[in-house]
XYZ file of C-alpha atoms in Angstrom:
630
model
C 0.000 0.000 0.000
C 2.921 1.946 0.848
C 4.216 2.070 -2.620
C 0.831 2.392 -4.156
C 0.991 5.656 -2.072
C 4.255 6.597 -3.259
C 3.175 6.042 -6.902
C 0.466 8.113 -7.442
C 0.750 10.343 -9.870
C 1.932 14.042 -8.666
C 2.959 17.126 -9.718
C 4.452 19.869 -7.104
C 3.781 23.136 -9.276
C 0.757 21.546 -11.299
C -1.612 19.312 -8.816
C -4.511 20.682 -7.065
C -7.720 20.702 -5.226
C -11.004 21.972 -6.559
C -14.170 22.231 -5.399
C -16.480 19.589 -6.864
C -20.564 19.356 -6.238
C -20.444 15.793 -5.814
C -17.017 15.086 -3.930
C -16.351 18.191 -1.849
C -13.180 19.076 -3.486
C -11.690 16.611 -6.342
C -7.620 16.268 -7.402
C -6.436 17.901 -10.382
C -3.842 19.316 -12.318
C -3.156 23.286 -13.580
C -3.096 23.475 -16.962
C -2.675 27.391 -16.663
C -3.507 30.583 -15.341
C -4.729 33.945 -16.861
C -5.232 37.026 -14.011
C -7.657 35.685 -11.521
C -8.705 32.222 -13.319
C -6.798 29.172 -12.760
C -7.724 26.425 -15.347
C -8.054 22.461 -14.291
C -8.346 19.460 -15.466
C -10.270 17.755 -12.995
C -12.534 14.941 -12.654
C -12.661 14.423 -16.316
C -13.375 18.098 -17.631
C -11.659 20.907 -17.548
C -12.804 24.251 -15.659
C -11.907 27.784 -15.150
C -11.337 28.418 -11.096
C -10.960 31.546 -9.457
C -7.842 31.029 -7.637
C -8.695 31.246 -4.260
C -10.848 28.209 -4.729
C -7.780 26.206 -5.878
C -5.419 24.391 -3.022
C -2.183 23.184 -3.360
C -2.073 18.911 -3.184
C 0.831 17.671 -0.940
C 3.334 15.357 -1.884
C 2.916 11.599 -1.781
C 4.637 10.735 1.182
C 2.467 12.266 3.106
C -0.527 9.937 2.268
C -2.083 9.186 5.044
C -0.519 11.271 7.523
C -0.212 10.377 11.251
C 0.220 14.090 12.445
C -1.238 16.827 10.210
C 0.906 19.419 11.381
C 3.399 17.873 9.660
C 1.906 18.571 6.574
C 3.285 20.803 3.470
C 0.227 22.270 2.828
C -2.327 22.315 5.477
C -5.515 23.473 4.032
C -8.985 22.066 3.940
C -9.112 19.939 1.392
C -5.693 18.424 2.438
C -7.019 18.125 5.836
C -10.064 16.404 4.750
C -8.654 14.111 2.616
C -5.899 12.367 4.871
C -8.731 12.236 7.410
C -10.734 10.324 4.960
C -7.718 8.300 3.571
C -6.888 6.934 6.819
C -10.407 6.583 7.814
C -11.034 3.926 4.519
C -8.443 1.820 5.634
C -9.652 1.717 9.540
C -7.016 4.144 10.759
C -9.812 5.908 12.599
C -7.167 8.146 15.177
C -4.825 11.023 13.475
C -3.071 13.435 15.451
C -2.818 17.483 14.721
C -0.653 18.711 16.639
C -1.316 18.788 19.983
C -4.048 16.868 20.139
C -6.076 13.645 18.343
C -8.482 13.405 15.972
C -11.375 10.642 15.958
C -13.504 9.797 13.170
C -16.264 7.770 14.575
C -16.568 4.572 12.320
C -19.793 3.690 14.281
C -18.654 -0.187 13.911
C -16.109 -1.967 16.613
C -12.805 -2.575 15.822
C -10.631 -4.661 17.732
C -8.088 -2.033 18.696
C -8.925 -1.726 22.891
C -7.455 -5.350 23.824
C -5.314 -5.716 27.457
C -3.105 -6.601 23.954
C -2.908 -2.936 22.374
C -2.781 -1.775 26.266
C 0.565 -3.401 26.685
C 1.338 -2.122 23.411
C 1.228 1.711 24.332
C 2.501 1.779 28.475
C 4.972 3.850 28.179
C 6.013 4.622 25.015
C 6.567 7.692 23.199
C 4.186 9.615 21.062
C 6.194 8.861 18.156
C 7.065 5.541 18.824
C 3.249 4.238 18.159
C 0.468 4.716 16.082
C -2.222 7.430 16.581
C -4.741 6.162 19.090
C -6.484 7.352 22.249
C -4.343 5.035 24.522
C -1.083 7.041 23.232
C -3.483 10.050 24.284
C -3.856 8.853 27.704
C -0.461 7.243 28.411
C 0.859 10.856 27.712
C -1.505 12.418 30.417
C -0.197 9.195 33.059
C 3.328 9.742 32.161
C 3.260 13.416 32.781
C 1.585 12.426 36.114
C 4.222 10.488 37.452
C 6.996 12.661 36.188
C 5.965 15.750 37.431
C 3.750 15.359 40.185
C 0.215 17.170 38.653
C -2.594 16.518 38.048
C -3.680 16.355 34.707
C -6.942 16.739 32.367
C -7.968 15.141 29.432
C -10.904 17.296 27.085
C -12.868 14.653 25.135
C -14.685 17.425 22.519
C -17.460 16.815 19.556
C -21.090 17.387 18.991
C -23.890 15.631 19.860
C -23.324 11.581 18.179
C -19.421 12.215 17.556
C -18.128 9.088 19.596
C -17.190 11.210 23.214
C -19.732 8.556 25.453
C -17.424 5.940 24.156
C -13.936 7.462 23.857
C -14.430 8.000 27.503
C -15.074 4.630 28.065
C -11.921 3.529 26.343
C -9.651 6.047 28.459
C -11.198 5.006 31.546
C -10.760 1.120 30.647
C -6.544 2.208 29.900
C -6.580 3.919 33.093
C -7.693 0.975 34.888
C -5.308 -1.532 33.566
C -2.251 0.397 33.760
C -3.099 1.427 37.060
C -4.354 -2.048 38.001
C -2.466 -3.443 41.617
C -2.814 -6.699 40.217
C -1.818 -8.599 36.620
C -3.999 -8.919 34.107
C -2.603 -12.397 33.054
C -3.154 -13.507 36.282
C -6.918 -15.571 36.103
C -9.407 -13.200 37.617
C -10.833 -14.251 40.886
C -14.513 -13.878 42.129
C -14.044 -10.390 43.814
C -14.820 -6.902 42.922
C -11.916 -4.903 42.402
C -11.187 -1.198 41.649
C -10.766 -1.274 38.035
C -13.264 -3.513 37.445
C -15.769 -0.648 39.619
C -14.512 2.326 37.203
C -15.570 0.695 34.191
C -18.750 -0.833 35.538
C -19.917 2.477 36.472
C -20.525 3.250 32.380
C -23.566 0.558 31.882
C -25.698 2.249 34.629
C -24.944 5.834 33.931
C -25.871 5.255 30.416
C -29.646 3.376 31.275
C -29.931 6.451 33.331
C -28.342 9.195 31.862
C -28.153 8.282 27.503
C -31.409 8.577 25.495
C -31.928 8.851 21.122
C -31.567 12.193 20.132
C -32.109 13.122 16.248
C -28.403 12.680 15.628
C -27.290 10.231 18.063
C -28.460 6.468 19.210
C -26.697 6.573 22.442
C -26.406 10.252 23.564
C -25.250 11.477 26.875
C -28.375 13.870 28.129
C -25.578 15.072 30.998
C -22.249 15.766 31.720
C -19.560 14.158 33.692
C -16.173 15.156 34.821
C -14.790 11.683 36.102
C -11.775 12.003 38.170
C -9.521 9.268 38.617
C -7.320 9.075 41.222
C -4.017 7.444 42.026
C -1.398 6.273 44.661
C 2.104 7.780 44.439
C 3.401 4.686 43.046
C 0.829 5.217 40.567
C -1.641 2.208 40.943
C -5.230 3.127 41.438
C -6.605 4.602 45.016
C -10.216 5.346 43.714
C -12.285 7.645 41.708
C -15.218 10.185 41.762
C -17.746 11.304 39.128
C -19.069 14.441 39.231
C -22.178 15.219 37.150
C -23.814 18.555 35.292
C -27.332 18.849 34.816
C -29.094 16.145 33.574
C -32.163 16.942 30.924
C -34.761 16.334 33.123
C -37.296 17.464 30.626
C -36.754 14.174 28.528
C -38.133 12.030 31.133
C -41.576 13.535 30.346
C -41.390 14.734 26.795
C -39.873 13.668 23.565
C -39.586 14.731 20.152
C -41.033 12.582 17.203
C -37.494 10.800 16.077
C -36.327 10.705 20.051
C -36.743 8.650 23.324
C -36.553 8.815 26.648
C -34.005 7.474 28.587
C -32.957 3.815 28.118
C -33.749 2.483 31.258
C -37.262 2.941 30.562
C -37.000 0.492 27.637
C -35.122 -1.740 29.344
C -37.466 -2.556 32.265
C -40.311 -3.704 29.471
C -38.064 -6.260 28.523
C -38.462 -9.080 30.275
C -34.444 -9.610 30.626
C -34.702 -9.447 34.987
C -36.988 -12.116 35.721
C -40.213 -10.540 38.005
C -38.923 -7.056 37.720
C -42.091 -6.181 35.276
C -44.616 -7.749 37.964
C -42.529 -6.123 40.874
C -43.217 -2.714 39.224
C -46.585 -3.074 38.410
C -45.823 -2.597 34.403
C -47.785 -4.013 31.832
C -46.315 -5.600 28.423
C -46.826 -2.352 26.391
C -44.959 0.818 26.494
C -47.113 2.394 25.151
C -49.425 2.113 27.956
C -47.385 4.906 29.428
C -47.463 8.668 27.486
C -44.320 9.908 29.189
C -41.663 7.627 27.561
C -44.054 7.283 24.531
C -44.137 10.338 22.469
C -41.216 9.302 20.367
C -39.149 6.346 18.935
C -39.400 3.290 21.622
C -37.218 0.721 19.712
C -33.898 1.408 18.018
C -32.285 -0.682 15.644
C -28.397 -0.443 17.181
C -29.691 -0.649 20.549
C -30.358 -4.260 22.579
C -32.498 -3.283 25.278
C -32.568 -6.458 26.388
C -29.116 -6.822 26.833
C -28.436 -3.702 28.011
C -31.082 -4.335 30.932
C -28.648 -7.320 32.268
C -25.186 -5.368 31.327
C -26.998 -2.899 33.856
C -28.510 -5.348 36.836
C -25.281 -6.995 36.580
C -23.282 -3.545 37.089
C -24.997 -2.209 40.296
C -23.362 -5.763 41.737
C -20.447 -4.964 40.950
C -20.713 -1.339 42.287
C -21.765 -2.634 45.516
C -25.680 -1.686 45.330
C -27.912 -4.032 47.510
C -30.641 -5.884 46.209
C -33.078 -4.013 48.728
C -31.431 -0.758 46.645
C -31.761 -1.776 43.428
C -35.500 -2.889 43.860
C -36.055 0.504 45.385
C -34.390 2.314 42.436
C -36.362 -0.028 39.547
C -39.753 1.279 41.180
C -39.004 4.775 41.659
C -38.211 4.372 38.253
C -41.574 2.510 37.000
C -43.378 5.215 39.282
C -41.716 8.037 36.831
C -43.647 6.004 34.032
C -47.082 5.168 36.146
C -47.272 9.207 36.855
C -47.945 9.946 33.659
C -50.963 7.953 33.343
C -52.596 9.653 36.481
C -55.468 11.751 35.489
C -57.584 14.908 36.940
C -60.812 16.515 36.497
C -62.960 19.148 37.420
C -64.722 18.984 40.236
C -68.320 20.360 39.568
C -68.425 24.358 38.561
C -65.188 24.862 41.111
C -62.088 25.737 40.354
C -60.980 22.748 42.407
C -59.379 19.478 41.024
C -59.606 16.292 41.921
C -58.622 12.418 41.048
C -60.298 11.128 37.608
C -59.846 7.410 39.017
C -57.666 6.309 41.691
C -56.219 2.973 40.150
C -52.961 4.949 38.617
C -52.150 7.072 41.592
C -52.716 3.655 43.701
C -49.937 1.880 41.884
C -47.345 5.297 42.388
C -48.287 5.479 45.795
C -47.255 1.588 46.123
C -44.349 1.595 44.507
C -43.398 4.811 46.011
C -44.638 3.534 49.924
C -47.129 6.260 50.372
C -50.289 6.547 50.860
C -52.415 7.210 47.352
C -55.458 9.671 49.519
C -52.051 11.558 51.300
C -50.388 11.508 47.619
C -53.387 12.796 46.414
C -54.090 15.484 48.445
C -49.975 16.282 47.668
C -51.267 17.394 44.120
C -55.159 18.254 44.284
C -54.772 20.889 47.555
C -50.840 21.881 48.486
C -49.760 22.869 51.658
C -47.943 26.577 50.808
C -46.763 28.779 53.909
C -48.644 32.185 54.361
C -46.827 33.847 56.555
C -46.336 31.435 59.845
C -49.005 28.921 58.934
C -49.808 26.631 56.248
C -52.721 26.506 54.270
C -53.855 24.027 51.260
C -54.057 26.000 48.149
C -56.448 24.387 45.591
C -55.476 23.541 41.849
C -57.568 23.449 38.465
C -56.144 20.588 36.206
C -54.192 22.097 34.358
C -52.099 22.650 37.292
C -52.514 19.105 38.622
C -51.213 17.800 35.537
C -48.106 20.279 35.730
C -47.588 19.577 39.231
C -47.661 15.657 38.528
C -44.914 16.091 35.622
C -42.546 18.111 37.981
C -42.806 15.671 40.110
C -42.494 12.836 37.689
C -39.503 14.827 36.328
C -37.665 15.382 40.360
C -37.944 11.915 41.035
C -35.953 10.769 37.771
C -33.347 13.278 39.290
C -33.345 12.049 42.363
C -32.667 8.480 41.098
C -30.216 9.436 39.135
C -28.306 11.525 41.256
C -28.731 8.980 44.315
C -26.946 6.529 41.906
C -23.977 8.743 41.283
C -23.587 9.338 45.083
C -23.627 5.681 45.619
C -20.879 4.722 42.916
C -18.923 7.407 44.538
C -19.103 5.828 47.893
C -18.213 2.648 46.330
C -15.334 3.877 44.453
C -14.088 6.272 47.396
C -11.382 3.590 48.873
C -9.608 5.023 51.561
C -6.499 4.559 50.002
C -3.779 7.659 49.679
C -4.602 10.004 47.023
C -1.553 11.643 44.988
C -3.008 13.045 42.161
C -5.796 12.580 39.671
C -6.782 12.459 36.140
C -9.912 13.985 35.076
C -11.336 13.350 31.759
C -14.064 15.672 30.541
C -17.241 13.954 29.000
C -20.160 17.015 28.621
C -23.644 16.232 26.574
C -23.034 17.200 23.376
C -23.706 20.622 20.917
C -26.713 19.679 19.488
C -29.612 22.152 17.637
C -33.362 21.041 17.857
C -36.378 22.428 16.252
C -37.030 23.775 20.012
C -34.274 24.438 22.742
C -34.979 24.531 26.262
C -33.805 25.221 29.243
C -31.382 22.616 29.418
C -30.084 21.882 26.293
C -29.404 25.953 26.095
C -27.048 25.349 29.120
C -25.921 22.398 27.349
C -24.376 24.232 24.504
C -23.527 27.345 27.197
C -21.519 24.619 28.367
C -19.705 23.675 24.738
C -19.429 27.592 24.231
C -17.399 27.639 27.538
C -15.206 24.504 26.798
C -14.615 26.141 23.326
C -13.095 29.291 24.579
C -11.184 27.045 27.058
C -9.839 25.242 23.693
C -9.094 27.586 22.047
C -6.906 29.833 24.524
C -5.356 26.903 25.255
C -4.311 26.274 22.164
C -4.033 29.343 20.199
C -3.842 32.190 22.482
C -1.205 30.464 25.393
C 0.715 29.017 22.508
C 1.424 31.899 20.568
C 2.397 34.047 23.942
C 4.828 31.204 25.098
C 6.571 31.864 21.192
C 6.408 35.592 22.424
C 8.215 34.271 25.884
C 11.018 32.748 23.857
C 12.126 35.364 21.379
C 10.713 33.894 18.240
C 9.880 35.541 15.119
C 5.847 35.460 15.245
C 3.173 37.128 13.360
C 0.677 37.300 16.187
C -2.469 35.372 14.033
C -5.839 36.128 15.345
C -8.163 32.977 15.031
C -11.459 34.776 14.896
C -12.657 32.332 17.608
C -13.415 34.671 20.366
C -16.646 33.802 22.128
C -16.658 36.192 24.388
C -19.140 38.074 22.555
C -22.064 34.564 23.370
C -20.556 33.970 26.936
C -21.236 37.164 28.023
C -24.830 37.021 26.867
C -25.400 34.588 29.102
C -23.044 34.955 32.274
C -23.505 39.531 32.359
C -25.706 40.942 34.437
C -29.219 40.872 32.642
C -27.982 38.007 30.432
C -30.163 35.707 29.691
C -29.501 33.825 32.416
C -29.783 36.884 35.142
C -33.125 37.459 33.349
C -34.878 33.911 33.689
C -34.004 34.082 37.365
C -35.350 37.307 37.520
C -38.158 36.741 35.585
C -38.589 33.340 37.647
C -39.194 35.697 41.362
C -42.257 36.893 39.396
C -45.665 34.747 39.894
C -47.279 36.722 36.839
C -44.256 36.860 34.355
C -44.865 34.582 31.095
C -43.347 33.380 28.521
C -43.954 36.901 26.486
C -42.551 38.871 29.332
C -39.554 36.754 29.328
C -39.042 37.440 25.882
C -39.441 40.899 25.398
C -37.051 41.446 28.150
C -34.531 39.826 26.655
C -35.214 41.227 23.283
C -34.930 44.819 24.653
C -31.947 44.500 26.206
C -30.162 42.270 23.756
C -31.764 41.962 20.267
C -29.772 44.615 17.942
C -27.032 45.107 20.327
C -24.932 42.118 20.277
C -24.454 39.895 16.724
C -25.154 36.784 18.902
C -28.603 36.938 19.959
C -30.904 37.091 16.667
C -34.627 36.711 15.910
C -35.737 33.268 15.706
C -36.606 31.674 12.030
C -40.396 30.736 11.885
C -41.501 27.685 13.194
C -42.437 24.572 10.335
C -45.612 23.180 10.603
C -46.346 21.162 14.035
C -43.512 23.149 15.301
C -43.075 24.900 18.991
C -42.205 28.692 18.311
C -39.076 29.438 19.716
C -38.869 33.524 21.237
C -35.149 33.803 20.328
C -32.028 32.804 18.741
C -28.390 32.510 19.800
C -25.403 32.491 17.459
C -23.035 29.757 19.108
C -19.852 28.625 17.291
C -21.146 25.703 16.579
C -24.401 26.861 14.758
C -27.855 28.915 15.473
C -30.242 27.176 18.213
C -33.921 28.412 18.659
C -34.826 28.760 22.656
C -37.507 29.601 24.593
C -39.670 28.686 27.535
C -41.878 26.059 27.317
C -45.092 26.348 28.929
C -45.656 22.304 29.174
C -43.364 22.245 32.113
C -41.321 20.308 29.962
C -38.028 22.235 29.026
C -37.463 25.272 31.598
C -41.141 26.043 32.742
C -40.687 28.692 35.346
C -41.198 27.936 39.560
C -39.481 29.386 42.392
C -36.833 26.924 42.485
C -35.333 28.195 38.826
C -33.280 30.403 40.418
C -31.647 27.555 41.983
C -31.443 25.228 39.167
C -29.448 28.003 37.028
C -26.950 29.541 39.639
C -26.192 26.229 40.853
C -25.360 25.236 36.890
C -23.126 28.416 36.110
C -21.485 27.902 40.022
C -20.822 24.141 38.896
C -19.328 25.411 35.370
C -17.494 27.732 36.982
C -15.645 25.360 39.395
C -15.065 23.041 36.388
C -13.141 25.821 34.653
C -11.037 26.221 37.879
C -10.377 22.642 37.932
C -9.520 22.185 34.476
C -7.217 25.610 34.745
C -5.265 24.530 37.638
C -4.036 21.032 35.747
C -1.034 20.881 34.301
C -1.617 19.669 31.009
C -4.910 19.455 29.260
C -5.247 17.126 26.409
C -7.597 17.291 24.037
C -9.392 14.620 21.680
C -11.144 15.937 19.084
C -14.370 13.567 17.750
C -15.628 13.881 14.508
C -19.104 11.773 13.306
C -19.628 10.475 9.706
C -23.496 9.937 10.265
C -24.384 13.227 8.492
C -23.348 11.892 4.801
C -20.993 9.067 5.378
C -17.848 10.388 3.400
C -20.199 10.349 0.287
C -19.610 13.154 -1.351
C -19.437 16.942 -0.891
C -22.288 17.584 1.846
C -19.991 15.852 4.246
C -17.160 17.594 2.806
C -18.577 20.781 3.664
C -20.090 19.769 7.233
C -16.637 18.820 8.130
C -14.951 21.242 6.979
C -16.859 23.676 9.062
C -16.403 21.436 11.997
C -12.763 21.611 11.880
């Protein structure tokens, strides 16, 4: 293949790129120039160019480059094409500089053996193939040489492969900081490494759903720390999590789902765990987790159900625990079934039926008249007393879907606390590596709350990127004397930060708005179209809604794209309460102590994932998604 490569034919003043409709950008040669026009021979014809559309082709022994800073000519279509070059032939890891790009293939290769481990401890960049465990050996060997702790960035949009690149840097971390050998025949006990990893099957039924773009997409982040001895074995880990999107557990878009574990409890994969929870044989029976998709063709439920039972074993849950945690669970889907109606000409509510709420009051260990009365007539304080406040339905309804929706939370979060306790050994902590894992950039028709702070999130991480590696770097060439142009990227993002972290950003506003029992969803918007629409290039009028469409009330320009927001009045994605306030600052506090964290590491390293799901490599659409990606 190698002198295939080296064959091809090539021509150092004459071969080119050009654009091409169907390809992106196709090879071809000058065959000459007159002012402004280049003409090529390309693809069979030959075309006049302007020359700024034509690239210069690099020379053959640089097909299928390992590190693209190494190349001649390092524009897009060069960039593109050794990506795609080494993609064909399964070399799905390529480095650029400081950091590693991943082309998702969406297939397994068998590249993560105990094998390919052995292959990459402690060895030099250079001295291996591009992969993640060269990645991660770095950030270990920097560890134990210096003393630091280090950070590892694992970036991409919603669907580019970060779930499971995180998996695979957790798995290297575990064997090469495993106390005992691998070779050795594994004995019945639960060990450390064994923990780490098994924590990924029950964050996933808990925390992954279907999105439009992505099968298996993390609806949270995670900032996993792992933590080792000064010899540099394993002494335990901790996972810290950011906002989950609570709104999924009650709503879903047409092409989407709720979150896995749902699906996996109608299976009947743990024997009596169906009767246990009072479910029936048809998910549909239950409207929450039903709006969308409810079967996906990459995903086993079935199997995923036992990959999950088996893990909370292994993470030391008891069987009283995870029965507890299966119901809560089944009483998130029950909830939605629970119906109101009016009671006479009052304004009053009251139970349409009591055979729904009876089954989430058993599962839950409550009492369905006390549960009942919990919705239908609340207990608010007025002043040093409480009083029961009556509610119409619609407000019973709402009421039942926050609940629905804090209970998921709770689950979830109890879960976390619990695998932290498990992995929290006691054993002497040195120093840590944390690898970054945040819910991915993604636009929907409608944005809400959470998935706005999702991509706040991304916008944040960005900046951090890019200072890191444009901004830092070019002042450390300042440091040392040499001869620099100073280059300005054009990737500040200053501009979208602030309109969400200044005072009466968007965020200042909702909590505002959120003290206010009369403000609506107008109110919320015509604040923030006063203060913001016309005076920063960021926050934009919203494109009308399709047909069957939620309208959004405004529009922010992140780096990544434009997303439509608003409020949703459902109670779905960011309806207002009093607690808002809370949800919010406690978001941007958590953000902000992420950024110290990741700061005060030595080194951060960065993996870069790419998907080929929009158009794979067929042509130019992909072409020109990816090129705007990179």
């Amino acid at each position: 293949m190698k002198i295939k490569d080296q064959s091809k034919p090539y021509d150092s003043k004459k071969s080119c790129w050009v654009p091409n409709p169907e390809e992106g950008f196709v090879e071809g040669m000058i065959q000459g120039t007159k002012g402004d026009l280049v003409t090529v021979d390309a693809a069979g014809e030959t075309k006049n160019f302007k020359k700024a559309q034509v690239h210069q082709v690099n020379p053959p022994k640089y097909e299928k480059c390992e590190d693209m800073s190494n190349l001649t000519h390092l524009n897009d279509p060069s960039v593109l094409y050794n990506l795609k070059a080494r993609y064909v032939n399964q070399l799905i890891y390529t480095y650029s500089g400081l950091f590693c790009i991943v082309i998702n293939p969406y297939k397994r290769y068998p590249i993560y053996t105990n094998r390919t481990v052995k292959i990459y401890m402690g060895k030099r960049r250079n001295e291996v193939p591009p992969h993640l465990f060269a990645i991660s050996d770095g950030a270990y060997m920097a560890m134990m040489q210096v003393g630091d702790n280090q950070s590892m960035l694992i970036t991409g949009e919603s669907g580019a492969g970060k779930t499971e690149n995180t998996k695979k840097v957790l798995s290297y971390f575990a064997n090469v900081g495993s106390s005992e050998s691998k070779d050795k025949p594994a004995e019945n006990k639960k060990n450390l490494e064994d923990q780490i990893v098994q924590t990924n099957p029950v964050l996933e039924a808990f925390g992954n759903a279907k999105t439009v773009r992505n099968d298996n997409s993390s609806r949270f982040g995670k900032f996993i720390r792992i933590h080792f001895q000064p010899n540099g074995k394993l002494s335990g880990a901790d996972i810290e999590v950011y906002l989950l999107e609570k709104a999924r557990v009650i709503s879903q878009q047409s092409l989407e789902r709720s979150y896995h574990i749902f699906y996996e409890m109608m299976t009947d994969q743990v024997k009596e765990l169906k009767p246990s929870c009072l479910l029936s044989n048809d998910i549909y029976d239950y409207h929450y987790v039903s709006q969308g998709k409810v079967t996906v063709p990459s995903i086993d439920d079935g199997e995923d159900m036992q990959f999950c039972h088996d893990a909370f074993d292994v993470l030391g849950f008891t069987a009283d625990e995870v029965t507890n945690i299966y119901k809560i669970t089944a009483s998130v889907m029950h909830f939605g079934e629970v119906k109101f109606k009016q009671r006479g000409r009052e304004e009053q509510a009251e139970a349409d039926g009591t055979e729904t709420g009876g089954r989430v009051a058993k599962l839950l260990g409550i009492d369905t008249g006390d549960l009942y009365m919990a919705i239908t007539k609340p207990k608010i304080k007025v002043g040093t007393e409480f009083v029961a406040k009556g509610m119409n339905v619609n407000q019973c309804n709402y009421s039942v879907g926050a609940m629905a929706k804090a209970l998921f939370d709770r689950v979830f979060k109890f879960i976390v606390s619990k695998c932290n306790d498990t992995l929290a050994t006691g054993l002497k902590r040195a120093c840590f590596i944390g690898v970054l894992d945040i819910a991915g950039f993604e636009i929907f028709d409608f944005n809400g709350f959470e998935q706005i702070c999702i991509n706040f999130c991304n916008e944040k991480l960005q900046q951090f990127f890019n200072h890191h590696m444009f901004v830092l770097e070019q002042e450390e060439y300042k440091k040392e004397g040499i001869n620099w142009v100073f280059v300005d990227f054009g990737m500040d993002l200053q501009a979208c930060i602030e309109l969400f972290e200044k005072k009466m950003g968007i965020l200042s506003i909702l909590e505002e708005e959120s003290m206010f029992p009369k403000a609506t969803d107008k109110s919320f918007a015509e604040k923030l179209s006063n203060n913001h629409l016309g005076k920063t290039p960021v926050f934009i009028k919203p494109k009308p809604p399709k047909a069957g469409q939620e309208e959004a009330h405004f529009a922010i320009v992140h780096y990544a794209g434009t997303s439509g927001g608003g409020d949703d009045k459902k109670g779905g994605r960011g309806g207002k309460s009093g607690s808002f306030k809370t949800v919010s600052s406690a978001y941007r506090d958590q953000l902000q102590n992420l950024m110290r964290t990741l700061n005060a590491t030595s080194l951060t390293s960065f993996v870069a994932s790419y998907p080929t799901n929009q158009d794979p490599w067929q042509g130019g659409r992909w072409f020109g998604y990816a090129s705007a990606d990179l």
